Amino acid sequence: MGTATQPTIALEGGFAGAVPELAIPWQAAEPPAPRLLVLNAALAEEVGIDPSWLRGPEGVGLLTGTRLPDGATPVAQVYAGHQFGSYSPRLGDGRALLLGELRAPDGRLLDLHLKGSGRTPTARAGDGFAAAGPMLREHLVSEAMHALGIPTTRSLAVVATGGAVRRETTLPGAVLARIASSHLRVGSIQYASATGDRALLRRVVDHAIDRHHPDLVGTDAPALGLLQRVVAAQAALVAHWMLVGFVHGVMNTDNMTLSGETIDYGPCAFLDAFDTSTVYSSIDTGGRYAYGNQPGIAAWNLARLAEALLPVLDDDPHRALELAQAALDDFAPQHASAWRTGMLAKLGVRQDLDDPDAAALVGDLMGMLQETRADHTSCFRALTDAALGDDQRLRALLGASPGFDDWARRWTALGPDGSAMAAVNPVVIPRNHLVEEALAAATEGDLAPFERLLDAVTTPYVERPGFERYAAPAPEAFGAYRTFCGT
Ligand code: AMP
Ligand code: MG
């Protein structure tokens, strides 16, 4: 059990104070029988909370929002958003709460946020709760993303509520405690803009700048500066996703952060077979959020951000439009450059980004992957092995492609650095069949498979004896994978 005292945790209410129009004061529901399922002790230390205290009753009270430090002002955030392309003027934390911001020992100001903590005034038809499986899934996948070096919200803990949640079946309920550099979204700006209150929009922009880009405070065009920074952060983020084969699945504008952290692990999944048209989400029938569409959708979402910012970009509407367009035009080259840099690193070559041979090498590899539908993660690891002298696995995966021998000759001639490749091409990603297996066991009360998978995915670059099955693609029998939003 936890130690009796934790040096006081201060939860600031910076967001609620700065933009109360986007914050509804609210309380978490009391869970009937809370029980800690998983605690991220390393993250707890990093944010300055004693993990052993968090394991005790007071800590679990913090993690479920029911025992908060004096002065805390939990709020449900209000935002708008384009969901699958159609605009909803009023969304918000239907089952989530921002408990407040905490100051980490390293000086960062971080949101402490809950998901699954009961209905709020923006719950619409939802019950306000979350099932344990999907919350454990967010824990697992967000921690895997972090270990892969990809900006993301973090999971501090998952607590079983002891209550039942009705979905297609009755499932155990849980609350996820999440840490993020903020929960400001494209949809937060859209909401403020749609009120028509320019002063409110300015305040939201200023708050975002305070949180993420304090160097822009006092500059001539802070809103434009913010737009440019969000464009750059998202261009880099989506390039990261593409390089590891991550499919977010629900890139609505309310699920795109201003910080550039990946958020909202609902229907996400990782590619097995490489195919740009891959869609996992059962509700994404048109393939809007397919793997290969993600850069284009990010650009579309950023255009919605730019539109929402128009009133504060410049007093002259024509000038505002020009500035917005110029900022948006940066997305494609920035994304392409981040992606190409990452891809050349995955291939272990140090060619110039504009080198046509390097560009052809990358393009031809993508063509072979698409044609063979080879396992994405295994292919890059097999390339790593090949650069280290053993091309057996690579030949087994891509050898059937007519262009392979020529491609391999051109690549080898560039002298790929196998040990550099081993540091950027993961051995382990959260494989869909293993995630499902672990969550099914956890839902039945057995957390051992989840813990072992978490261990595997949070050390993604290491080949470890005994962990071979975590590196292997799904067996044929697993079939086509489907994910669900209504979690
Ligand atoms: P998502 O696409 O998962 O980010 O969810 C879209 C919106 O629906 C968010 O504003 C959520 O807070 C809300 N929501 C999702 N599930 C529930 C639920 N079970 N109860 C209340 N609100 C929910
Ligand atoms: Mg969301």
Coordinates of C-alpha atoms and ligand atoms in Angstrom, one line a residue:
M1 CA 0.0 0.0 0.0
G2 CA 1.0 3.6 -0.5
T3 CA 3.0 5.7 1.8
A4 CA 0.8 8.0 3.9
T5 CA 1.8 11.3 2.5
Q6 CA 2.6 12.8 -0.8
P7 CA 4.1 16.2 -0.8
T8 CA 1.2 18.4 -2.0
I9 CA 0.2 18.1 -5.6
A10 CA -0.8 21.4 -7.0
L11 CA -3.3 21.4 -9.8
E12 CA -3.5 24.7 -11.6
G13 CA -6.5 25.9 -13.4
G14 CA -4.8 27.9 -16.2
F15 CA -7.1 26.7 -19.0
A16 CA -10.3 27.2 -17.0
G17 CA -9.1 30.7 -15.9
A18 CA -8.0 31.9 -19.3
V19 CA -10.9 30.6 -21.3
P20 CA -13.9 29.9 -19.0
E21 CA -16.2 29.9 -22.1
L22 CA -14.5 26.6 -23.1
A23 CA -14.6 25.1 -19.6
I24 CA -17.6 23.6 -17.8
P25 CA -16.8 23.0 -14.1
W26 CA -17.7 19.4 -13.4
Q27 CA -17.1 16.5 -11.0
A28 CA -16.0 13.0 -11.7
A29 CA -18.5 10.2 -10.9
E30 CA -17.7 8.2 -7.8
P31 CA -16.6 4.7 -9.0
P32 CA -18.3 1.9 -7.0
A33 CA -15.1 -0.1 -6.3
P34 CA -12.0 1.4 -7.8
R35 CA -9.0 -0.8 -8.4
L36 CA -5.7 0.2 -10.1
L37 CA -5.1 -2.0 -13.2
V38 CA -1.9 -0.4 -14.5
L39 CA 0.3 2.4 -13.3
N40 CA 3.0 4.1 -15.3
A41 CA 5.5 4.5 -12.5
A42 CA 8.2 6.0 -14.7
L43 CA 5.8 8.7 -15.9
A44 CA 4.6 9.3 -12.4
E45 CA 8.2 10.0 -11.3
E46 CA 8.7 12.2 -14.4
V47 CA 5.7 14.4 -13.5
G48 CA 6.7 14.5 -9.8
I49 CA 4.1 12.2 -8.2
D50 CA 5.3 9.4 -6.0
P51 CA 4.2 6.1 -7.6
S52 CA 3.8 4.3 -4.3
W53 CA 1.4 7.0 -3.1
L54 CA -0.5 6.8 -6.4
R55 CA -1.1 3.1 -5.6
G56 CA -2.8 3.9 -2.3
P57 CA -6.4 5.0 -1.7
E58 CA -5.6 8.7 -2.0
G59 CA -3.6 8.2 -5.2
V60 CA -6.4 6.2 -6.7
G61 CA -8.8 9.0 -5.6
L62 CA -6.7 11.4 -7.7
L63 CA -6.6 9.0 -10.6
T64 CA -10.4 8.8 -10.6
G65 CA -10.9 12.5 -9.9
T66 CA -12.7 11.9 -6.7
R67 CA -10.1 13.1 -4.2
L68 CA -8.5 16.2 -5.6
P69 CA -6.1 18.6 -4.0
D70 CA -7.6 21.8 -2.5
G71 CA -8.3 24.4 -5.1
A72 CA -8.5 22.1 -8.0
T73 CA -11.2 23.1 -10.5
P74 CA -11.9 20.1 -12.8
V75 CA -13.6 21.1 -16.0
A76 CA -15.1 19.4 -19.1
Q77 CA -13.6 21.1 -22.1
V78 CA -15.9 22.4 -24.9
Y79 CA -14.8 22.3 -28.5
A80 CA -16.2 22.0 -32.0
G81 CA -15.1 19.7 -34.8
H82 CA -15.4 18.3 -38.2
Q83 CA -16.2 14.6 -37.8
F84 CA -15.8 12.7 -41.1
G85 CA -16.0 16.0 -42.8
S86 CA -19.2 17.4 -41.3
Y87 CA -19.1 20.2 -38.8
S88 CA -20.4 19.8 -35.3
P89 CA -20.6 23.2 -33.6
R90 CA -20.6 21.8 -30.0
L91 CA -18.7 18.8 -29.0
G92 CA -16.6 18.4 -25.8
D93 CA -15.4 16.1 -23.1
G94 CA -18.5 14.0 -23.0
R95 CA -16.9 11.5 -20.7
A96 CA -13.7 13.2 -19.8
L97 CA -12.4 15.9 -17.5
L98 CA -9.4 18.1 -17.3
L99 CA -8.5 17.9 -13.6
G100 CA -6.0 20.7 -14.0
E101 CA -2.4 21.4 -14.9
L102 CA 0.6 20.2 -12.9
R103 CA 4.1 21.5 -12.9
A104 CA 6.6 18.7 -13.5
P105 CA 10.0 18.8 -11.8
D106 CA 11.6 19.6 -15.1
G107 CA 9.5 22.8 -15.3
R108 CA 6.9 21.6 -17.9
L109 CA 3.3 22.4 -17.3
L110 CA 1.2 19.4 -18.1
D111 CA -2.5 18.5 -18.3
L112 CA -3.8 15.8 -16.0
H113 CA -7.0 14.6 -17.7
L114 CA -9.4 11.7 -17.2
K115 CA -11.4 9.7 -19.7
G116 CA -14.3 7.5 -18.6
S117 CA -15.1 9.6 -15.5
G118 CA -18.9 10.0 -16.1
R119 CA -21.4 12.0 -18.1
T120 CA -20.8 15.7 -18.6
P121 CA -23.1 18.3 -20.1
T122 CA -21.6 17.6 -23.6
A123 CA -22.2 13.8 -23.4
R124 CA -25.0 13.9 -26.0
A125 CA -26.3 10.3 -26.2
G126 CA -23.2 8.8 -24.6
D127 CA -23.2 7.2 -21.1
G128 CA -20.1 9.0 -20.0
F129 CA -18.2 5.8 -19.2
A130 CA -15.4 3.8 -20.8
A131 CA -14.8 0.1 -20.9
A132 CA -11.6 -1.3 -19.5
G133 CA -10.5 -2.9 -22.8
P134 CA -10.3 0.4 -24.8
M135 CA -8.7 2.3 -21.9
L136 CA -6.0 -0.4 -21.6
R137 CA -5.6 -0.2 -25.4
E138 CA -5.0 3.5 -25.2
H139 CA -2.4 2.9 -22.4
L140 CA -0.6 0.3 -24.5
V141 CA -0.6 2.1 -27.8
S142 CA 0.2 5.5 -26.5
E143 CA 3.1 4.1 -24.5
A144 CA 4.3 2.2 -27.6
M145 CA 4.2 5.4 -29.6
H146 CA 6.2 7.2 -27.0
A147 CA 8.8 4.4 -27.0
L148 CA 8.9 4.8 -30.8
G149 CA 9.8 8.4 -30.3
I150 CA 6.5 9.7 -31.6
P151 CA 4.9 12.7 -29.9
T152 CA 1.8 11.6 -28.0
T153 CA -0.3 12.1 -25.0
R154 CA 0.8 9.7 -22.3
S155 CA -1.1 7.3 -20.1
L156 CA -0.4 7.6 -16.4
A157 CA -2.8 4.9 -15.2
V158 CA -5.9 2.9 -15.8
V159 CA -8.2 2.3 -12.8
A160 CA -11.1 -0.2 -13.0
T161 CA -14.2 1.4 -11.6
G162 CA -15.9 -1.7 -10.4
G163 CA -18.9 -0.7 -12.4
A164 CA -20.4 -2.2 -15.5
V165 CA -20.6 -0.5 -18.9
R166 CA -23.2 -1.5 -21.4
R167 CA -21.9 -1.8 -25.0
E168 CA -22.8 -4.8 -27.2
T169 CA -22.2 -6.8 -24.1
T170 CA -21.7 -5.8 -20.5
L171 CA -18.1 -4.9 -19.8
P172 CA -16.0 -3.8 -16.9
G173 CA -15.7 0.0 -16.7
A174 CA -12.4 1.9 -16.2
V175 CA -11.0 5.4 -16.1
L176 CA -7.8 6.4 -17.9
A177 CA -5.6 9.2 -16.4
R178 CA -3.8 11.0 -19.2
I179 CA -0.9 13.4 -19.3
A180 CA -0.5 15.8 -22.2
S181 CA 1.3 19.0 -22.9
S182 CA -2.3 20.3 -23.4
H183 CA -5.6 19.1 -24.7
L184 CA -6.1 22.1 -27.0
R185 CA -7.3 20.9 -30.4
V186 CA -8.0 22.3 -33.8
G187 CA -11.6 22.0 -32.6
S188 CA -10.9 24.4 -29.6
I189 CA -10.0 27.1 -32.1
Q190 CA -13.0 26.3 -34.3
Y191 CA -15.4 26.6 -31.3
A192 CA -14.0 29.9 -30.2
S193 CA -14.0 31.3 -33.8
A194 CA -17.6 30.1 -34.4
T195 CA -18.8 32.2 -31.4
G196 CA -18.0 35.3 -33.5
D197 CA -16.3 36.8 -30.4
R198 CA -13.0 37.9 -31.7
A199 CA -11.7 38.7 -28.2
L200 CA -12.4 35.1 -27.1
L201 CA -10.6 33.7 -30.1
R202 CA -7.6 35.9 -29.3
R203 CA -7.7 34.6 -25.7
V204 CA -7.7 31.0 -26.9
V205 CA -4.8 31.7 -29.3
D206 CA -2.9 33.5 -26.5
H207 CA -3.5 30.6 -24.1
A208 CA -2.2 28.1 -26.8
I209 CA 0.9 30.3 -27.3
D210 CA 1.5 30.5 -23.5
R211 CA 1.3 26.7 -23.3
H212 CA 3.3 25.8 -26.4
H213 CA 5.2 28.6 -27.9
P214 CA 6.0 31.3 -25.3
D215 CA 8.6 32.7 -27.6
L216 CA 5.8 34.0 -29.8
V217 CA 4.4 36.2 -27.0
G218 CA 4.7 39.8 -27.9
T219 CA 5.6 39.2 -31.6
D220 CA 3.8 41.1 -34.4
A221 CA 1.7 38.3 -35.6
P222 CA 1.2 35.7 -32.9
A223 CA -1.8 33.9 -34.4
L224 CA 0.1 33.5 -37.7
G225 CA 3.0 32.2 -35.7
L226 CA 0.8 29.7 -34.0
L227 CA -0.7 28.5 -37.3
Q228 CA 2.8 28.0 -38.7
R229 CA 4.0 26.1 -35.7
V230 CA 0.9 23.8 -35.7
V231 CA 1.4 23.2 -39.4
A232 CA 5.1 22.2 -38.8
A233 CA 4.3 20.0 -35.8
Q234 CA 1.5 18.1 -37.7
A235 CA 3.6 17.7 -40.8
A236 CA 6.3 16.1 -38.7
L237 CA 3.9 14.1 -36.6
V238 CA 2.0 12.5 -39.6
A239 CA 5.4 11.7 -41.2
H240 CA 6.2 9.7 -38.1
W241 CA 2.9 7.9 -38.3
M242 CA 3.5 7.0 -41.9
L243 CA 7.0 5.7 -41.2
V244 CA 5.9 3.2 -38.5
G245 CA 2.6 2.3 -40.3
F246 CA 0.3 3.8 -37.8
V247 CA -3.3 4.4 -38.8
H248 CA -5.0 6.8 -36.5
G249 CA -8.5 6.0 -37.7
V250 CA -10.5 9.0 -36.6
M251 CA -8.6 12.2 -37.6
N252 CA -11.5 14.5 -36.9
T253 CA -10.5 18.1 -36.2
D254 CA -11.4 17.6 -32.5
N255 CA -8.9 14.8 -32.4
M256 CA -6.0 16.8 -33.8
T257 CA -3.9 18.7 -31.2
L258 CA -2.3 22.1 -31.5
S259 CA 0.7 20.7 -29.6
G260 CA 1.4 18.1 -32.4
E261 CA 0.9 15.2 -29.9
T262 CA -1.0 12.2 -31.2
I263 CA -4.3 12.0 -29.3
D264 CA -7.3 9.8 -29.0
Y265 CA -6.5 6.1 -29.5
G266 CA -10.0 4.9 -30.4
P267 CA -10.0 2.9 -33.6
C268 CA -6.2 3.2 -34.4
A269 CA -4.1 0.2 -35.5
F270 CA -0.7 -0.6 -37.1
L271 CA -0.3 -1.9 -40.6
D272 CA 0.7 -5.5 -41.0
A273 CA 0.7 -5.9 -44.8
F274 CA 1.7 -2.7 -46.5
D275 CA -1.2 -1.2 -48.4
T276 CA -1.9 2.5 -48.6
S277 CA -5.6 1.9 -48.8
T278 CA -5.7 0.2 -45.4
V279 CA -8.7 1.1 -43.2
Y280 CA -9.4 -0.6 -39.8
S281 CA -12.2 1.5 -38.4
S282 CA -15.6 -0.2 -38.8
I283 CA -17.3 3.2 -39.3
D284 CA -14.8 4.6 -41.8
T285 CA -16.7 3.0 -44.7
G286 CA -15.5 5.6 -47.3
G287 CA -11.9 5.1 -46.3
R288 CA -11.5 8.8 -45.5
Y289 CA -8.9 8.0 -42.8
A290 CA -7.1 5.3 -44.7
Y291 CA -3.4 4.9 -44.1
G292 CA -2.3 6.6 -47.3
N293 CA -4.8 9.5 -46.9
Q294 CA -3.5 10.7 -43.6
P295 CA -1.1 13.4 -44.9
G296 CA -3.9 14.8 -47.1
I297 CA -6.4 14.7 -44.2
A298 CA -4.0 16.5 -41.9
A299 CA -3.7 19.2 -44.5
W300 CA -7.5 19.4 -44.7
N301 CA -7.8 19.7 -41.0
L302 CA -5.1 22.4 -40.9
A303 CA -7.1 24.3 -43.5
R304 CA -10.0 24.3 -41.1
L305 CA -7.7 25.6 -38.4
A306 CA -6.5 28.4 -40.7
E307 CA -10.1 29.3 -41.6
A308 CA -11.0 29.5 -37.9
L309 CA -8.0 31.7 -37.3
L310 CA -8.8 34.2 -40.2
P311 CA -10.4 36.8 -37.9
V312 CA -7.2 37.2 -35.9
L313 CA -4.6 36.7 -38.7
D314 CA -5.0 40.2 -40.0
D315 CA -7.6 43.0 -39.9
D316 CA -7.7 43.0 -43.7
P317 CA -9.6 39.9 -44.7
H318 CA -7.8 39.5 -48.0
R319 CA -4.4 39.8 -46.3
A320 CA -5.6 37.3 -43.7
L321 CA -6.4 34.8 -46.5
E322 CA -3.1 35.3 -48.1
L323 CA -1.3 34.6 -44.9
A324 CA -3.3 31.6 -44.1
Q325 CA -2.7 30.2 -47.6
A326 CA 1.0 30.7 -47.4
A327 CA 1.1 28.9 -44.0
L328 CA -0.9 26.0 -45.4
D329 CA 1.3 25.8 -48.4
D330 CA 4.2 24.9 -46.1
F331 CA 2.6 21.6 -45.1
A332 CA 3.3 19.5 -48.2
P333 CA 7.0 20.3 -48.5
Q334 CA 7.5 20.0 -44.7
H335 CA 5.7 16.7 -44.6
A336 CA 7.5 15.4 -47.6
S337 CA 10.9 16.4 -46.2
A338 CA 10.2 14.9 -42.8
W339 CA 9.0 11.7 -44.4
R340 CA 11.9 11.4 -46.9
T341 CA 14.4 12.1 -44.1
G342 CA 12.9 9.4 -42.0
M343 CA 12.7 6.9 -44.9
L344 CA 16.4 7.4 -45.8
A345 CA 17.2 6.8 -42.1
K346 CA 15.2 3.6 -42.2
L347 CA 17.2 2.6 -45.3
G348 CA 20.4 3.5 -43.5
V349 CA 21.7 5.8 -46.3
R350 CA 22.9 9.3 -45.9
Q351 CA 22.0 10.6 -49.4
D352 CA 21.0 14.2 -49.9
L353 CA 17.2 14.7 -49.7
D354 CA 17.0 16.1 -53.2
D355 CA 19.2 13.4 -54.7
P356 CA 17.0 11.8 -57.5
D357 CA 18.6 8.4 -57.0
A358 CA 17.6 8.4 -53.4
A359 CA 14.1 9.6 -54.2
A360 CA 13.8 6.7 -56.8
L361 CA 15.2 4.2 -54.3
V362 CA 12.5 5.2 -51.8
G363 CA 9.7 5.3 -54.4
D364 CA 10.6 2.0 -55.9
L365 CA 10.7 0.3 -52.4
M366 CA 7.2 1.7 -51.7
G367 CA 6.1 0.3 -55.0
M368 CA 7.5 -3.2 -54.1
L369 CA 5.9 -3.1 -50.7
Q370 CA 2.5 -2.2 -52.1
E371 CA 2.8 -4.8 -54.9
T372 CA 3.9 -7.7 -52.5
R373 CA 1.8 -6.5 -49.6
A374 CA 4.7 -7.6 -47.4
D375 CA 4.6 -7.0 -43.7
H376 CA 5.7 -3.4 -43.2
T377 CA 7.6 -3.7 -39.9
S378 CA 9.3 -7.0 -40.8
C379 CA 10.5 -5.6 -44.2
F380 CA 12.4 -2.8 -42.6
R381 CA 13.8 -5.1 -40.0
A382 CA 14.8 -7.5 -42.8
L383 CA 16.5 -4.6 -44.6
T384 CA 18.4 -4.0 -41.4
D385 CA 19.5 -7.6 -41.2
A386 CA 20.5 -7.4 -44.9
A387 CA 22.6 -4.3 -44.2
L388 CA 24.3 -6.3 -41.4
G389 CA 25.1 -9.1 -43.8
D390 CA 22.2 -11.5 -43.8
D391 CA 19.7 -11.0 -46.6
Q392 CA 17.8 -14.3 -46.2
R393 CA 14.7 -12.7 -44.6
L394 CA 14.6 -9.8 -47.1
R395 CA 14.7 -12.2 -50.1
A396 CA 11.9 -14.2 -48.5
L397 CA 9.7 -11.1 -48.2
L398 CA 10.5 -9.1 -51.3
G399 CA 12.4 -11.5 -53.5
A400 CA 9.4 -12.3 -55.7
S401 CA 9.1 -8.8 -56.8
P402 CA 10.5 -8.4 -60.4
G403 CA 12.4 -5.3 -59.5
F404 CA 14.0 -6.6 -56.4
D405 CA 17.5 -7.6 -57.5
D406 CA 18.1 -4.3 -59.3
W407 CA 16.7 -2.4 -56.3
A408 CA 18.9 -4.3 -53.8
R409 CA 22.0 -3.6 -56.0
R410 CA 21.3 0.1 -56.1
W411 CA 20.7 0.2 -52.3
T412 CA 23.8 -1.9 -51.4
A413 CA 25.9 0.4 -53.6
L414 CA 25.0 3.3 -51.2
G415 CA 26.6 1.5 -48.3
P416 CA 23.6 1.2 -45.9
D417 CA 24.6 1.4 -42.2
G418 CA 23.0 -1.5 -40.5
S419 CA 23.6 -0.5 -36.9
A420 CA 22.0 3.0 -37.6
M421 CA 19.1 1.2 -39.1
A422 CA 18.6 -1.1 -36.1
A423 CA 18.1 2.1 -34.0
V424 CA 15.2 3.4 -36.2
N425 CA 13.4 0.3 -37.5
P426 CA 11.4 -1.3 -34.7
V427 CA 11.4 -5.0 -34.0
V428 CA 8.1 -4.7 -32.1
I429 CA 5.0 -2.7 -32.7
P430 CA 1.6 -3.3 -31.1
R431 CA 0.5 -6.1 -33.4
N432 CA -3.3 -6.1 -33.8
H433 CA -3.7 -9.8 -33.0
L434 CA -1.6 -9.5 -29.8
V435 CA -3.4 -6.4 -28.7
E436 CA -6.7 -8.2 -29.0
E437 CA -5.4 -11.3 -27.2
A438 CA -4.1 -9.1 -24.3
L439 CA -7.3 -7.1 -24.0
A440 CA -9.5 -10.2 -24.1
A441 CA -7.5 -11.7 -21.3
A442 CA -7.5 -8.4 -19.3
T443 CA -11.3 -8.2 -19.7
E444 CA -11.5 -11.7 -18.1
G445 CA -9.3 -10.5 -15.2
D446 CA -5.9 -11.8 -16.4
L447 CA -3.5 -8.9 -16.8
A448 CA -0.4 -11.0 -17.4
P449 CA -0.6 -11.0 -21.3
F450 CA -1.2 -7.2 -21.2
E451 CA 1.8 -6.6 -19.0
R452 CA 4.1 -8.7 -21.1
L453 CA 2.9 -7.0 -24.3
L454 CA 3.4 -3.6 -22.7
D455 CA 6.9 -4.7 -21.8
A456 CA 7.5 -5.8 -25.4
V457 CA 6.1 -2.6 -27.1
T458 CA 7.9 -0.2 -24.8
T459 CA 11.3 -1.6 -25.8
P460 CA 10.6 -1.7 -29.5
Y461 CA 14.1 -1.6 -31.0
V462 CA 15.5 -4.6 -29.0
E463 CA 15.5 -8.2 -30.3
R464 CA 15.0 -10.1 -27.1
P465 CA 15.1 -13.9 -26.6
G466 CA 11.7 -15.1 -25.5
F467 CA 9.9 -12.2 -27.2
E468 CA 10.0 -13.6 -30.8
R469 CA 6.2 -13.9 -31.1
Y470 CA 5.8 -10.2 -30.4
A471 CA 7.8 -9.5 -33.6
A472 CA 5.9 -11.9 -35.8
P473 CA 3.0 -10.9 -38.1
A474 CA -0.5 -12.1 -37.4
P475 CA -1.2 -15.7 -38.3
E476 CA -3.3 -16.1 -41.5
A477 CA -6.3 -17.2 -39.3
F478 CA -6.5 -13.8 -37.6
G479 CA -8.1 -12.5 -40.8
A480 CA -9.0 -8.9 -41.6
Y481 CA -8.8 -6.6 -38.6
R482 CA -11.7 -4.3 -37.6
T483 CA -11.6 -1.6 -34.9
F484 CA -14.4 0.2 -33.2
C485 CA -15.1 3.8 -32.2
G486 CA -17.9 3.4 -29.7
T487 CA -15.5 2.5 -26.9
Ligands
AMP1 P1 -13.9 10.5 -30.1 O1 -14.1 10.5 -31.6 O2 -13.7 9.2 -29.5 O3 -12.9 11.5 -29.7 O4 -15.3 11.0 -29.5 C1 -16.0 12.1 -30.0 C2 -16.8 12.7 -28.9 O5 -17.8 11.9 -28.3 C3 -16.0 13.3 -27.8 O6 -16.4 14.6 -27.5 C4 -16.2 12.3 -26.6 O7 -16.1 13.0 -25.4 C5 -17.7 11.9 -26.9 N1 -17.9 10.5 -26.4 C6 -17.4 9.3 -26.9 N2 -17.8 8.3 -26.1 C7 -18.6 8.8 -25.2 C8 -19.4 8.2 -24.1 N3 -19.5 6.9 -23.9 N4 -20.1 9.1 -23.3 C9 -20.1 10.4 -23.6 N5 -19.4 11.0 -24.5 C10 -18.7 10.2 -25.3
MG2 MG -11.8 12.9 -29.2

